[in-house]
Coordinates of C-alpha atoms in Angstrom, one line a residue:
M1 CA -0.2 -0.2 0.3
T2 CA 1.7 3.5 -0.9
I3 CA 2.0 6.5 1.3
R4 CA -1.2 8.3 -0.6
N5 CA -3.7 5.3 -0.6
S6 CA -2.8 5.3 3.2
Y7 CA -3.6 8.9 3.5
K8 CA -6.8 8.3 1.8
D9 CA -7.9 5.3 4.0
H10 CA -7.4 7.6 6.9
L11 CA -8.9 10.4 5.3
P12 CA -12.5 9.5 6.9
L13 CA -11.5 9.1 10.1
I14 CA -9.2 12.6 10.0
G15 CA -12.6 14.4 8.7
L16 CA -14.4 12.9 11.5
I17 CA -12.4 14.1 14.1
I18 CA -12.1 17.7 13.2
F19 CA -15.9 17.3 12.7
A20 CA -16.6 16.2 16.0
F21 CA -14.4 18.7 17.8
L22 CA -15.9 21.6 16.0
F23 CA -19.3 20.3 16.8
A24 CA -18.8 19.6 20.5
C25 CA -17.4 22.7 21.1
M26 CA -20.7 24.5 20.1
G27 CA -22.6 25.8 22.9
E28 CA -19.7 25.2 25.2
W29 CA -19.2 29.2 26.0
R30 CA -22.7 29.6 27.5
P31 CA -22.0 31.3 30.9
F32 CA -24.3 28.5 32.7
F33 CA -24.4 25.0 34.2
F34 CA -26.7 22.6 32.4
D35 CA -27.6 20.6 35.4
I36 CA -27.3 20.3 39.1
D37 CA -24.0 18.1 38.9
E38 CA -21.7 19.7 36.7
P39 CA -21.1 23.0 39.1
K40 CA -19.7 20.6 41.8
Y41 CA -17.4 19.1 39.5
I42 CA -16.2 22.5 37.8
T43 CA -15.7 23.7 41.6
A44 CA -13.6 21.0 42.6
A45 CA -11.2 21.1 39.8
L46 CA -11.1 25.0 40.3
E47 CA -10.2 23.8 43.9
M48 CA -7.9 21.6 42.8
F49 CA -5.9 23.7 40.4
R50 CA -5.9 26.6 43.2
S51 CA -4.6 24.2 46.2
G52 CA -2.4 22.0 43.6
D53 CA -3.7 19.2 45.9
W54 CA -4.5 16.3 43.2
L55 CA -5.3 13.6 45.7
H56 CA -8.0 15.5 47.6
P57 CA -11.0 16.3 45.7
M58 CA -12.7 19.1 47.4
F59 CA -15.8 21.2 47.2
N60 CA -16.0 24.3 49.4
G61 CA -12.7 23.1 51.0
L62 CA -14.7 19.8 52.1
P63 CA -13.9 16.5 50.6
R64 CA -16.0 15.6 47.6
M65 CA -16.0 11.7 48.0
E66 CA -19.0 10.5 45.6
K67 CA -16.8 10.1 42.7
P68 CA -13.1 9.2 41.5
P69 CA -10.9 11.9 40.4
L70 CA -10.3 11.4 36.8
P71 CA -12.4 14.1 35.7
Y72 CA -11.0 17.0 37.6
W73 CA -7.3 15.4 36.8
M74 CA -8.3 16.0 33.0
A75 CA -9.9 20.0 33.7
V76 CA -6.5 21.0 36.1
P77 CA -4.1 20.7 33.1
A78 CA -6.6 22.6 30.9
L79 CA -6.8 25.1 33.8
K80 CA -2.9 25.5 34.0
M81 CA -2.3 25.8 30.3
F82 CA -5.0 28.4 29.9
G83 CA -5.3 29.5 33.5
A84 CA -8.5 30.7 35.5
S85 CA -8.9 34.7 35.0
F86 CA -11.4 34.6 32.4
S87 CA -15.1 35.6 32.4
N88 CA -17.3 32.7 33.4
G89 CA -18.4 31.6 29.8
T90 CA -14.7 31.3 29.3
L91 CA -13.7 29.7 32.1
L92 CA -16.3 27.2 31.6
F93 CA -15.2 26.7 28.3
I94 CA -11.6 25.8 29.6
T95 CA -12.9 23.5 32.2
R96 CA -15.4 21.8 29.7
I97 CA -12.4 20.7 27.5
P98 CA -12.3 17.1 28.9
A99 CA -15.9 16.7 28.2
I100 CA -15.1 17.9 24.5
L101 CA -12.4 15.4 24.0
S102 CA -13.8 12.9 25.9
S103 CA -17.0 13.7 22.9
V104 CA -14.7 13.0 20.4
L105 CA -13.1 10.4 21.7
T106 CA -16.0 8.4 22.3
V107 CA -17.2 9.0 18.5
T108 CA -14.0 8.3 17.1
A109 CA -13.9 4.6 19.0
T110 CA -17.7 4.2 17.5
Y111 CA -16.4 4.6 14.0
L112 CA -13.7 1.9 14.4
I113 CA -15.9 -0.6 16.4
G114 CA -18.4 -0.2 13.5
K115 CA -15.6 -0.4 10.6
R116 CA -14.1 -3.6 12.4
L117 CA -17.4 -5.3 12.9
Y118 CA -19.0 -4.0 9.5
S119 CA -17.6 -1.5 7.1
A120 CA -16.0 2.3 7.1
K121 CA -19.2 3.5 5.7
V122 CA -21.2 2.0 8.8
G123 CA -18.6 3.3 10.8
L124 CA -18.7 6.9 9.8
L125 CA -22.7 6.8 9.7
A126 CA -22.8 6.0 13.2
A127 CA -20.4 8.0 14.6
L128 CA -22.1 11.0 12.8
L129 CA -25.4 9.9 14.0
L130 CA -24.1 9.7 17.4
L131 CA -22.3 12.8 17.6
I132 CA -25.5 14.8 16.4
A133 CA -28.0 12.8 18.7
P134 CA -29.4 14.9 21.5
T135 CA -28.7 12.9 24.8
F136 CA -25.0 12.5 23.8
K137 CA -24.7 16.4 22.7
I138 CA -26.3 17.4 26.0
E139 CA -24.6 15.0 28.3
G140 CA -21.4 15.7 26.6
M141 CA -21.1 19.3 26.9
M142 CA -20.8 19.0 30.6
L143 CA -17.6 18.4 32.8
K144 CA -19.2 15.0 34.7
A145 CA -17.8 11.8 35.2
D146 CA -20.4 10.4 32.7
I147 CA -19.0 11.4 29.4
I148 CA -15.4 10.8 30.3
Y149 CA -16.6 7.2 31.6
T150 CA -18.2 6.7 28.0
A151 CA -15.4 7.3 26.2
A152 CA -13.1 5.1 28.4
V153 CA -15.6 2.3 28.2
T154 CA -16.0 2.7 24.5
W155 CA -12.3 2.2 23.7
A156 CA -12.3 -0.7 26.2
T157 CA -15.0 -2.5 24.2
Y158 CA -12.9 -1.4 20.8
F159 CA -10.1 -3.2 22.1
Y160 CA -11.3 -6.3 23.2
L161 CA -13.7 -6.9 20.1
R162 CA -10.3 -6.7 18.6
R163 CA -8.9 -9.8 20.9
F164 CA -12.3 -11.1 20.2
Q165 CA -11.6 -11.1 16.5
G166 CA -8.0 -12.7 16.9
N167 CA -5.8 -9.9 17.9
R168 CA -4.4 -11.1 20.8
G169 CA -1.4 -9.0 21.0
I170 CA -0.1 -7.7 24.1
A171 CA -0.2 -4.2 23.2
N172 CA -4.0 -4.4 22.2
L173 CA -4.7 -6.1 25.9
L174 CA -2.8 -3.1 27.4
G175 CA -5.0 -0.8 25.5
A176 CA -8.1 -2.4 27.0
T177 CA -6.7 -2.0 30.2
I178 CA -5.6 1.3 29.9
A179 CA -8.9 2.4 28.9
L180 CA -10.5 0.1 31.4
S181 CA -8.4 1.9 34.2
F182 CA -9.5 5.3 32.9
G183 CA -13.4 4.1 33.3
V184 CA -12.6 2.8 36.8
L185 CA -11.0 5.9 38.0
T186 CA -14.5 7.5 36.7
K187 CA -16.6 5.4 38.0
G188 CA -15.3 2.9 40.2
P189 CA -16.0 -0.8 39.5
F190 CA -19.1 0.4 37.4
A191 CA -16.7 0.5 34.1
L192 CA -16.2 -3.1 34.0
P193 CA -19.0 -4.5 31.9
P194 CA -16.5 -4.2 28.6
L195 CA -14.3 -7.0 30.6
A196 CA -17.4 -8.8 31.8
G197 CA -19.1 -8.9 28.1
Y198 CA -15.7 -9.9 26.3
L199 CA -15.5 -12.8 28.7
M200 CA -19.1 -13.7 28.0
A201 CA -18.9 -13.5 24.6
E202 CA -15.5 -15.9 24.7
L203 CA -17.4 -18.5 26.9
L204 CA -20.5 -18.5 24.6
R205 CA -18.2 -18.6 21.2
D206 CA -18.5 -22.1 20.0
R207 CA -21.7 -23.2 21.8
P208 CA -20.9 -26.9 22.4
C209 CA -24.4 -27.2 23.5
K210 CA -27.9 -26.1 22.7
S211 CA -28.5 -24.7 26.2
Y212 CA -26.8 -21.4 27.1
V213 CA -26.3 -22.9 31.2
N214 CA -24.8 -26.0 29.6
T215 CA -22.7 -24.0 27.4
F216 CA -22.0 -22.1 30.1
I217 CA -20.8 -24.6 32.6
K218 CA -19.0 -26.6 29.7
S219 CA -17.0 -23.4 28.6
A220 CA -16.0 -21.9 32.2
V221 CA -13.0 -23.5 33.3
P222 CA -11.2 -23.9 29.6
T223 CA -12.1 -20.0 28.9
L224 CA -10.6 -18.7 32.2
R225 CA -7.9 -20.4 31.6
K226 CA -7.4 -19.4 28.5
E227 CA -8.4 -15.6 29.0
S228 CA -6.4 -15.6 32.9
L229 CA -4.1 -12.9 31.7
T230 CA -7.1 -10.8 30.4
I231 CA -8.7 -11.1 33.7
T232 CA -5.7 -10.4 35.9
L233 CA -4.7 -7.7 33.8
G234 CA -8.6 -6.2 33.9
I235 CA -8.6 -6.6 37.4
I236 CA -5.3 -5.7 39.1
L237 CA -4.0 -3.0 36.3
G238 CA -7.5 -1.9 35.4
C239 CA -8.3 -1.3 39.3
G240 CA -5.1 -0.8 40.6
P241 CA -4.9 2.9 39.7
F242 CA -8.1 3.4 41.4
L243 CA -6.9 1.6 44.6
L244 CA -3.9 3.3 44.7
W245 CA -5.6 6.6 44.5
I246 CA -7.9 5.1 47.1
W247 CA -4.8 4.3 49.9
S248 CA -3.2 7.6 49.2
A249 CA -6.0 10.1 49.4
S250 CA -7.3 8.4 52.6
S251 CA -6.3 10.2 55.8
P252 CA -8.6 11.5 58.7
G253 CA -11.2 12.7 57.8
M254 CA -11.0 12.0 54.2
N255 CA -12.2 8.5 53.7
Y256 CA -13.1 8.7 50.2
L257 CA -13.8 4.7 50.1
S258 CA -16.4 5.1 52.5
G259 CA -18.0 8.3 51.0
M260 CA -18.1 6.5 47.3
L261 CA -19.7 3.6 49.0
G262 CA -22.0 5.8 50.8
D263 CA -22.9 7.7 47.4
A264 CA -23.2 4.1 45.8
A265 CA -26.0 3.0 48.5
E266 CA -27.7 6.3 48.4
N267 CA -28.2 5.5 44.5
T268 CA -29.0 2.3 44.4
A269 CA -31.2 2.1 47.7
H270 CA -34.9 1.3 46.2
K271 CA -38.2 2.3 47.7
G272 CA -41.5 0.7 47.3
S273 CA -42.1 -2.3 45.1
L274 CA -39.0 -3.6 43.1
I275 CA -41.4 -5.2 40.3
F276 CA -43.0 -1.7 39.9
F277 CA -39.7 0.2 40.2
Y278 CA -38.0 -2.4 37.7
L279 CA -40.7 -2.1 35.1
G280 CA -40.6 2.0 35.2
S281 CA -36.9 1.7 34.7
L282 CA -37.4 -0.8 31.9
G283 CA -40.0 1.9 30.5
F284 CA -38.0 4.9 31.0
Y285 CA -34.8 3.4 29.3
S286 CA -36.7 2.1 26.3
Y287 CA -38.2 5.4 26.0
E288 CA -34.7 6.9 26.0
A289 CA -33.7 4.2 23.1
I290 CA -36.4 4.8 20.9
I291 CA -37.3 8.3 21.4
L292 CA -34.2 10.4 22.6
F293 CA -32.0 8.8 20.6
F294 CA -33.1 10.8 17.9
P295 CA -32.8 10.3 15.2
L296 CA -31.7 6.4 15.0
G297 CA -33.3 5.4 18.0
S298 CA -36.5 4.4 16.5
F299 CA -34.9 2.2 14.4
S300 CA -33.0 0.5 17.2
L301 CA -36.0 -1.9 17.4
G302 CA -35.7 -3.3 13.8
A303 CA -32.0 -3.8 14.9
I304 CA -32.6 -5.6 17.8
H305 CA -35.0 -7.5 16.1
N306 CA -32.5 -8.4 13.5
L307 CA -30.4 -10.0 16.3
L308 CA -32.7 -11.7 18.0
K309 CA -34.4 -13.2 14.9
Y310 CA -30.9 -15.2 13.4
G311 CA -29.7 -15.9 16.9
P312 CA -26.1 -15.5 18.4
D313 CA -24.8 -18.1 15.8
K314 CA -24.7 -15.6 12.7
F315 CA -23.8 -13.1 14.6
K316 CA -20.7 -14.4 16.5
E317 CA -18.6 -11.1 16.8
K318 CA -21.3 -8.9 17.5
N319 CA -21.8 -10.8 20.9
I320 CA -19.4 -8.8 22.8
I321 CA -21.5 -5.8 21.6
V322 CA -24.5 -7.3 22.8
W323 CA -23.4 -8.8 26.1
T324 CA -21.6 -5.6 27.1
S325 CA -24.9 -3.6 26.3
I326 CA -26.7 -6.6 28.8
F327 CA -24.3 -5.7 31.6
Y328 CA -25.0 -2.2 31.4
L329 CA -28.7 -2.5 30.9
L330 CA -28.4 -4.5 34.2
L331 CA -26.6 -2.0 35.7
S332 CA -28.9 0.8 34.7
I333 CA -32.3 -0.7 35.5
F334 CA -31.8 -3.1 38.7
V335 CA -28.9 -1.4 40.3
Y336 CA -29.2 2.4 39.9
R337 CA -31.9 4.2 42.1
L338 CA -32.1 7.4 39.8
R339 CA -33.0 7.2 36.4
A340 CA -31.0 9.3 34.3
H341 CA -30.0 10.2 30.2
R342 CA -26.6 9.8 31.8
Y343 CA -27.1 6.1 32.8
F344 CA -27.6 5.0 29.0
L345 CA -24.8 7.1 27.5
P346 CA -22.3 4.1 27.2
I347 CA -24.8 2.1 25.1
L348 CA -25.6 4.6 22.8
P349 CA -22.2 4.1 20.7
L350 CA -23.0 0.4 20.5
L351 CA -26.7 0.9 19.7
S352 CA -25.6 3.5 16.7
V353 CA -23.2 0.8 15.1
V354 CA -25.9 -2.1 14.8
T355 CA -28.9 0.6 14.1
V356 CA -27.1 1.7 11.2
N357 CA -26.0 -1.8 9.7
W358 CA -29.6 -2.9 10.2
L359 CA -30.6 0.5 7.9
L360 CA -28.0 -0.2 5.2
T361 CA -28.3 -4.2 5.2
A362 CA -31.2 -5.4 6.0
T363 CA -33.4 -7.2 3.3
R364 CA -36.0 -5.0 2.6
D365 CA -39.3 -7.7 3.4
K366 CA -42.5 -6.9 5.1
M367 CA -40.8 -6.8 8.5
F368 CA -38.3 -4.0 7.4
K369 CA -41.0 -2.0 6.2
R370 CA -43.3 -2.6 9.1
L371 CA -40.5 -1.2 11.3
F372 CA -39.1 1.0 8.9
V373 CA -42.9 2.8 8.8
L374 CA -43.1 2.7 12.5
G375 CA -39.8 4.4 13.0
N376 CA -40.6 7.1 10.6
V377 CA -44.0 7.9 12.2
I378 CA -41.9 8.0 15.6
I379 CA -39.3 10.3 14.5
A380 CA -42.0 12.7 12.9
G381 CA -44.3 12.5 15.8
T382 CA -41.0 13.2 18.3
A383 CA -40.2 15.9 16.0
I384 CA -44.0 17.6 15.6
F385 CA -44.3 16.8 19.1
I386 CA -41.3 19.3 20.3
G387 CA -42.3 22.2 17.9
T388 CA -45.8 22.1 18.7
A389 CA -44.7 22.2 22.8
V390 CA -42.4 25.0 22.2
L391 CA -45.1 27.1 20.3
A392 CA -47.7 26.5 23.2
T393 CA -45.2 26.9 26.2
G394 CA -43.0 29.3 25.0
E395 CA -40.3 27.4 26.7
I396 CA -37.4 25.3 25.1
S397 CA -35.2 22.2 27.0
V398 CA -31.6 23.2 28.0
N399 CA -31.0 19.4 29.6
L400 CA -33.4 17.4 28.5
W401 CA -35.3 17.5 31.7
K402 CA -36.1 21.7 32.5
N403 CA -37.4 23.8 30.3
V404 CA -36.7 28.0 30.4
P405 CA -39.0 30.4 28.5
V406 CA -37.6 31.9 25.2
T407 CA -37.1 35.7 24.9
N408 CA -37.9 36.7 21.4
F409 CA -40.6 34.8 20.0
S410 CA -40.2 35.9 16.3
S411 CA -36.5 35.7 15.9
E412 CA -36.1 33.1 18.1
L413 CA -38.5 30.4 19.1
L414 CA -40.3 30.6 15.9
P415 CA -37.7 29.6 13.7
F416 CA -36.8 26.6 15.8
A417 CA -40.5 25.4 16.1
I418 CA -40.7 25.7 12.5
S419 CA -37.9 23.6 11.8
T420 CA -38.6 20.8 13.8
F421 CA -42.1 20.8 11.3
A422 CA -39.7 20.7 8.6
V423 CA -37.6 18.1 10.1
A424 CA -40.5 15.7 10.4
A425 CA -41.9 16.6 6.6
L426 CA -38.4 16.2 5.0
M427 CA -38.1 13.1 6.9
I428 CA -41.8 11.5 5.8
F429 CA -40.4 12.5 2.4
S430 CA -37.1 11.3 2.2
A431 CA -38.6 7.6 3.5
I432 CA -40.9 7.8 0.7
R433 CA -38.1 8.6 -1.7
N434 CA -35.1 6.7 -0.5
Y435 CA -36.8 3.5 1.2
R436 CA -34.3 1.3 -0.9
K437 CA -31.5 4.1 -0.4
P438 CA -30.5 3.9 2.8
M439 CA -27.3 5.8 2.5
A440 CA -29.6 8.9 0.9
F441 CA -31.9 8.5 3.6
L442 CA -29.4 8.3 6.4
S443 CA -27.6 11.4 4.8
I444 CA -30.6 13.7 4.9
A445 CA -31.3 12.6 8.8
F446 CA -28.1 13.6 9.5
L447 CA -28.2 16.7 8.0
A448 CA -31.6 17.7 8.8
L449 CA -30.7 17.2 12.6
L450 CA -27.6 19.1 12.3
A451 CA -29.4 22.3 10.8
I452 CA -31.6 22.3 13.6
Y453 CA -28.7 22.6 16.4
P454 CA -27.9 26.4 15.4
L455 CA -31.5 27.4 16.0
Y456 CA -31.5 25.4 18.9
F457 CA -28.7 27.3 20.5
N458 CA -30.0 30.6 19.5
A459 CA -33.3 30.2 21.3
A460 CA -31.7 28.7 24.4
P461 CA -30.4 31.2 27.3
R462 CA -27.2 33.0 26.6
I463 CA -25.7 36.6 27.1
N464 CA -27.4 39.1 25.3
S465 CA -25.9 42.2 23.2
E466 CA -26.1 44.3 26.5
N467 CA -24.1 41.3 28.2
K468 CA -27.0 40.4 30.3
F469 CA -28.5 37.0 30.8
Q470 CA -31.2 36.2 28.8
P471 CA -34.4 35.1 29.3
T472 CA -34.1 34.9 33.3
P473 CA -30.9 36.0 35.5
L474 CA -29.3 33.8 37.2
I475 CA -29.4 33.8 40.8
A476 CA -25.9 32.9 41.3
V477 CA -25.0 36.1 38.8
N478 CA -27.4 38.4 40.8
L479 CA -26.2 37.8 44.1
A480 CA -22.3 37.9 43.1
E481 CA -23.2 41.2 41.8
M482 CA -24.8 42.3 44.5
I483 CA -22.2 41.5 47.2
K484 CA -19.5 43.2 45.2
K485 CA -21.3 46.9 46.0
D486 CA -21.0 46.3 49.6
L487 CA -17.8 44.1 50.2
S488 CA -14.9 44.5 52.7
A489 CA -11.7 42.4 53.5
D490 CA -11.7 40.0 56.2
C491 CA -15.1 38.9 55.3
L492 CA -16.1 35.2 56.1
F493 CA -18.8 34.1 53.6
I494 CA -21.5 31.3 55.0
I495 CA -24.2 29.2 53.0
S496 CA -26.6 27.1 54.4
E497 CA -26.5 23.6 53.2
H498 CA -30.0 23.5 51.7
T499 CA -29.2 26.8 49.7
M500 CA -26.2 24.9 48.5
H501 CA -27.7 22.0 48.0
T502 CA -30.1 23.7 45.6
N503 CA -27.2 26.4 44.1
P504 CA -24.3 24.4 43.8
G505 CA -23.3 27.0 41.0
L506 CA -22.7 29.8 43.8
S507 CA -19.5 28.8 44.4
F508 CA -18.2 29.3 40.9
F509 CA -19.7 32.4 40.3
L510 CA -18.8 34.0 43.6
R511 CA -15.4 33.2 43.3
N512 CA -14.4 36.9 42.1
A513 CA -16.1 38.4 45.4
I514 CA -14.5 35.9 47.5
N515 CA -11.0 36.1 46.5
S516 CA -11.0 40.3 46.7
S517 CA -12.1 40.2 49.8
N518 CA -9.5 38.2 51.0
G519 CA -11.5 35.0 51.4
K520 CA -10.7 31.6 50.0
Y521 CA -13.9 29.4 50.4
L522 CA -18.0 29.7 50.7
A523 CA -18.3 28.2 53.9
T524 CA -21.4 25.5 53.7
L525 CA -22.8 24.7 57.2
P526 CA -25.9 23.0 58.5
F527 CA -28.5 25.7 59.6
D528 CA -29.2 25.4 63.3
V529 CA -30.7 28.3 64.6
Q530 CA -28.5 28.5 67.9
K531 CA -25.4 28.2 66.5
F532 CA -25.9 30.7 63.5
N533 CA -27.2 33.0 66.5
D534 CA -23.7 32.4 68.0
M535 CA -21.8 33.0 64.7
I536 CA -23.3 36.6 64.0
M537 CA -21.5 37.7 67.1
A538 CA -18.4 35.2 66.3
P539 CA -17.6 34.1 62.6
V540 CA -15.2 31.7 64.1
V541 CA -18.1 29.6 65.7
S542 CA -18.0 28.2 62.2
R543 CA -15.3 25.6 63.4
Q544 CA -17.4 24.3 66.2
I545 CA -20.1 23.4 63.5
L546 CA -18.0 22.1 61.1
K547 CA -16.3 19.9 64.1
N548 CA -19.7 18.7 65.1
K549 CA -21.2 18.0 61.2
Y550 CA -17.9 16.1 60.3
P551 CA -15.3 14.0 62.1
H552 CA -12.0 15.1 61.8
A553 CA -13.0 18.4 60.5
E554 CA -9.8 20.0 61.5
H555 CA -7.9 18.2 58.8
T556 CA -10.1 19.7 56.0
P557 CA -9.3 23.0 54.2
L558 CA -12.1 24.9 55.2
Y559 CA -11.5 24.3 58.8
K560 CA -7.9 25.3 58.5
F561 CA -8.8 28.5 56.5
I562 CA -11.4 29.3 59.1
D563 CA -9.0 28.8 62.1
K564 CA -5.8 30.8 60.6
S565 CA -7.8 33.4 59.6
K566 CA -9.5 36.5 61.1
F567 CA -12.9 37.9 60.2
R568 CA -14.1 41.3 61.0
K569 CA -17.4 40.6 58.8
S570 CA -19.8 37.8 57.7
V571 CA -22.3 37.2 54.9
L572 CA -25.0 34.6 55.7
I573 CA -26.7 33.4 52.7
L574 CA -29.8 31.8 53.9
S575 CA -33.5 30.6 52.2
G576 CA -36.5 32.5 53.5
A577 CA -37.3 30.0 56.1
E578 CA -34.2 29.5 57.4
L579 CA -34.0 33.4 57.8
T580 CA -37.4 33.7 59.5
Q581 CA -36.2 31.2 61.8
L582 CA -33.2 33.4 62.4
Y583 CA -35.0 36.7 63.3
R584 CA -37.4 34.5 65.4
N585 CA -34.8 33.4 67.6
S586 CA -31.7 35.7 67.2
I587 CA -31.4 38.4 70.3
Y588 CA -28.5 40.2 68.3
L589 CA -30.4 40.8 65.2
N590 CA -32.8 43.3 65.9
K591 CA -29.9 45.3 68.3
I592 CA -27.6 45.0 64.9
F593 CA -30.3 46.1 62.1
G594 CA -33.5 47.4 64.2
S595 CA -35.2 45.7 61.5
P596 CA -35.5 42.8 59.2
A597 CA -35.1 45.1 56.3
A598 CA -31.4 44.4 56.7
S599 CA -31.6 41.2 54.8
I600 CA -31.3 41.9 50.8
P601 CA -33.6 39.6 49.0
I602 CA -32.1 37.8 45.8
Q603 CA -33.8 36.4 43.0
G604 CA -33.2 34.6 39.7
A605 CA -33.2 31.3 38.3
N606 CA -31.2 28.3 40.1
V607 CA -28.9 25.6 38.2
S608 CA -32.2 23.9 37.9
W609 CA -34.0 26.6 36.0
D610 CA -36.7 27.0 38.8
Y611 CA -37.5 30.4 40.0
E612 CA -36.2 30.8 43.4
L613 CA -35.6 33.5 46.5
F614 CA -32.8 33.8 49.0
Y615 CA -31.6 36.5 51.3
V616 CA -28.3 38.1 52.1
V617 CA -27.3 39.3 55.3
F618 CA -24.4 41.5 56.1
M619 CA -23.3 41.1 59.7
K620 CA -21.4 44.0 61.2
G621 CA -18.3 43.3 63.3
F622 CA -17.7 43.9 66.7

């Protein structure tokens, strides 16, 4: 093969990577958080960047124990390279660079899986349609564990697929193990389905018995011997970096293993009837696969039907995809208490590949026609529903969960709504014209959905030409602007746990105000009337509140900061109910202010896009 031919072979992949990067950057400069978890990751990354402590992820000076550290480790180098002295939108873009790169890596792995299983054409179309799928785009815009985890496990699946197809070299196995280790460093042992899927596919490779159970029993010992190195590397090296971090980071007051186990227990605890819970989960993820994985999802029914119809004997090489997906589904349906789009994210690359292949290669028989018609009806119906809902409510979704009002009807809302109706009409027309031309049909579907995104982001919340946030100012931004007007040095910022829970982005938006007052952290404390009453007279009482709440609190950065600093003023950030309790029970507030008017109300949209009101109290020094 000549160099020129080799270059031509890699040209689709190079073009895909460039396009994926540019598309992934679209919308990332938006100066707001897309959901309630993202500000926790970004604030923890900023604190790691500021402190230089890579072992102990912190949120407001207290250990953030819910997740392993890889998302923060990926964000800190970007902050070191570009710095953190930027406007909100630019700084958010910098911290989201790991999410952008993870999206590109996932799309690249999808292309390689499709090319290896079927053809370069399948791989390219599957990767492009995955890239523009709303679920993948929205989840891929946030610095969170999920998109990084998806990239890691998709690459692990690709390397295990190569091994299943005969590439048993040590370099390939190390590639799978390294990708697996990144996944474990992002979500712990929940990143092991690619290894489990590969082993299950190997166990059932030859099917010496008709029964799956008998095949499993008969093949277990030979397969485990044959794959002993794979298992050893997967468990020891795959989980080794995670265990090493746990061992290195554990210290008094910072038991990250206990924290992650507690978080896992909370997210997997089921209430009520388990049968109804499982049925509800199955329904949710079916809706995720068929409706939200637009526009491919509705055709996934045909791909799944095709796999079930012909059985595993015809699709031996696809068994690893099938079993890996099954293990993901088992985790999502039977383990996680929460039902969220992010839990389905690792399945989308695999589903994209098999669905595109079905559309391209399936025999045009009666069953295909029925499923094809059904799929297009669902696509058109979904597009029409979205456009109608936007026109009826005047709101648009920002994260597939929450809706926000659109500022301008004629220039923002109407063009987006019309585009959804146009997509519905175009898909029906294309389905009729290109029933036997799947390449043309998929190309039109891709271009139609791609054309919607500029109109969507034009209607979504943003900064206008007057540098004001539309449609509703964020409560955190309002707070930051107000505090700057009445700020003095040596000030301790204190927020109740409840207010921080509903507004985790406050730390990010207040960072400039806190730094300008020689502060370092937004102290998050459990609200207690008596203790807050004492803290009004002496801000250092917050040390005792921390010690009562957190064992070994004296080892945390927040406690050390409060202990070593001298404060002449404090700023309390409370909900309306908390402030009312404080006024009713405080013996000092009336003496200081004379009336409740000293508390300043702050209004705006919180990180969940709900309208909220809380109060800021500037406490005078004594």
